[in-house]
Amino acid sequence: MITNLLVANRGEIALRIFRTCRELGIGTVAVHSDPDAKAPHVTAADAAVRLPGAAPADTYLRVDAVVSAALAAGADAVHPGYGFLSENAEFARAVLDAGLLWVGPSPESIELMGSKVESKRVVAAAGVSVLPELDPEEITEDDLPVLVKASAGGGGRGMRVVRERAELAEAVSAARAEAASAFGDDAVFCERFLEHGRHIEVQVLADGHGTVWSVGERECSIQRRHQKVVEEAPSGVDERTRRRLFEAARAVCRAVDYVGAGTVEFLVTDDGEYYFLEMNTRLQVEHPVTECVTGLDLVAWQLRIAEGRALEGEPPRPRGHAIEARLYAEDPRADWRPGSGTLHRFAVRDVRAEFEVPDRYGVRLDSGVVDGTEVSVHYDPMLAKVIAWGPDRTSAARMLAGALASARVHGPVTNRDLLVAVLRHPDFLSGDTHTDFLTRHADRVLTAGPDGTVVRLSALAAALADAAHNRSCAPVLGSLPAGWRNVPSAPQTKTYRHGELDLVVRYRATRTGPVSEDHPEVTVVSVTPEQVVLECDGVRRPFHVSRYPGLVAVDSPLGAVSLAPVPRFTDPSAELAEGSLVAPMPGTVARVVVSAGDEVRAGQPLLWLEAMKMEHRVAAPTDGVVTELAVAEGAQVEQGAVLAVVTPRESTDVEAKEEPA
């Protein structure tokens, strides 16, 4: 029996496993990096062991350090979670060699399925359809488009779609670099890219006595950068295709003597053909949707199977429908740029259960963040998984969209508006959920968010609430309305920045209350430092205002708006030179491909920043000359730091003409 379990992971992953351990009476041990010293998963565990350092390579990916932590804390078993070392055969062997119980499949099974190239050979030999592997050196125009994939990992890392033969070499090189950074293995391969397929995965449970369950399937086709953002169970495939996928998944498990929980992933075409993609030899991020519709606790079954227990009977049939949305700290409008910094407020309304199946239809929340959590550049930017379980698909989608739209998320920019737009999109609701969904509907979902009117009303509410806050803090005459004058005078003004837009708010304080100069049709019903009620066209709505350093967050039934107060006076020394390229997020300079003095063209890559396990290209904004290169490979940079300066060609031409003879 397992009595004390170390979870070799962090965040919501560790918290999810701890929840089941508490229910089963198993002690828990957390590990943590230095940035995670005060993280929720650390305080939730019975014991915690520090892994000195910050970067994953120095902490959560250190096999020796994690095994030593388990022994030091008196653990008798190790659960890898998902991500980090969860599919590392060397880690599994080290755990077993240390005399500890490994909660997962055998190292041999992990090894076979860990290489996408080798796994496809094994699976094909078992009679399961696969997409042929293509040698990058032999690809012709007739093979395009192709997908370059990392052999040793997933999650969208090390993956590139190539549509032009001339782009292949650069794509392979970039994929190799990203794969080496993320997985320690730069091996990549190519396969035919199917533009319009469905990503369907089968959850499996296999015990050590020869029984294999196909525990339902999940639809995971809504993806960005080949990484899932919305998942659901059951999928929309027909019953015949479902049975064929279940049979194929069991065949894969038997081919590698699989034991434990795992996921077999397939690409399914509209005519019902399917192709094996990969097997994840671990629990999946999206496992909560399967738990909701089956009532199973998959973590509990992982632990039972590791203890030698047998599966009995048949897997339960699904009840209702569940949909999960991954809430990320990232900006879809800015090429999915990840965010970091303080998450000041995080609250999802009407949550019925956390890390477990609700007792009835409702919203489940699996999250590793709380108010004040620092979103680190070192780790994946996922903040939470919000799951809705309803009697049918439409009910679940409506419930989930409502929960996300009403959530208070104050801090780094998130993909919340995109998720709501997807869940309310008519094509999604009709079941048209193919892997190219975000590409086909980019004009609607990538730009989703409050419109200009809502932003301006939110800015007005922010200005009035700020003024009320200032008056409440005033040492004298605090009861007077802000800006009140006994004689006519100029209006009060306040400026905020929303994205690239500056919003100037003008209002007057009158005997009957504040009046907007810019929105005469709006009536200010009431004002407090935390809430402003505005009436527009006969409809009253509350605007909730929260203030933090450099941020004013406004939440209303019309949408959430983040505003940055603009100071009345700016520091001239803060002005950047023309053509300066600044870091869009904190990170490490992974590669630099230009030197000072080089001529560059608009869009040409200059360097790559590595942040949150992904590489982000920094390109020249215009034709010109690199007049300054401020960083070198390996340098750590903060958000806003100058990386390089590209002087436009027109400017350099003028300077050359003016140079004295």
Coordinates of C-alpha atoms in Angstrom, one line a residue, residues 198 217-219 230-237 242 288-290 292-294 318-324 361-362 387-397 399-400 428 431 433:
R198 CA -10.4 16.1 -35.9
E217 CA -12.9 9.4 -25.9
R218 CA -12.3 13.2 -26.0
E219 CA -12.5 15.8 -28.7
V230 CA -10.8 23.4 -25.6
E231 CA -11.5 19.8 -24.9
E232 CA -14.7 17.8 -24.5
A233 CA -16.2 14.4 -23.8
P234 CA -17.7 12.6 -25.5
S235 CA -16.7 13.6 -29.0
G236 CA -18.9 14.1 -32.0
V237 CA -17.8 10.9 -33.9
R242 CA -16.0 5.3 -31.8
P288 CA -11.4 16.2 -15.9
V289 CA -13.9 16.0 -18.8
T290 CA -13.6 12.2 -18.8
C292 CA -17.1 14.3 -15.1
V293 CA -18.9 12.1 -17.7
T294 CA -17.9 8.8 -16.2
P318 CA -20.9 8.6 -20.3
R319 CA -23.5 10.7 -18.5
G320 CA -24.1 14.1 -20.0
H321 CA -21.4 16.2 -21.6
A322 CA -18.3 18.0 -20.3
I323 CA -16.2 20.8 -21.8
E324 CA -12.9 22.1 -20.5
Y361 CA -24.2 19.3 -13.2
G362 CA -22.2 22.5 -12.7
I387 CA -14.8 22.6 -16.8
A388 CA -18.5 22.6 -17.2
W389 CA -20.6 19.4 -17.0
G390 CA -24.1 19.6 -18.2
P391 CA -26.9 17.3 -19.4
D392 CA -26.0 18.0 -23.1
R393 CA -23.4 19.7 -25.1
T394 CA -25.2 23.0 -25.6
S395 CA -25.9 23.3 -21.9
A396 CA -22.2 22.7 -21.0
A397 CA -21.0 25.2 -23.6
M399 CA -22.5 27.2 -18.7
L400 CA -18.7 27.3 -19.4
F428 CA -18.7 25.3 -32.5
G431 CA -20.2 20.5 -33.8
T433 CA -14.8 21.4 -34.4

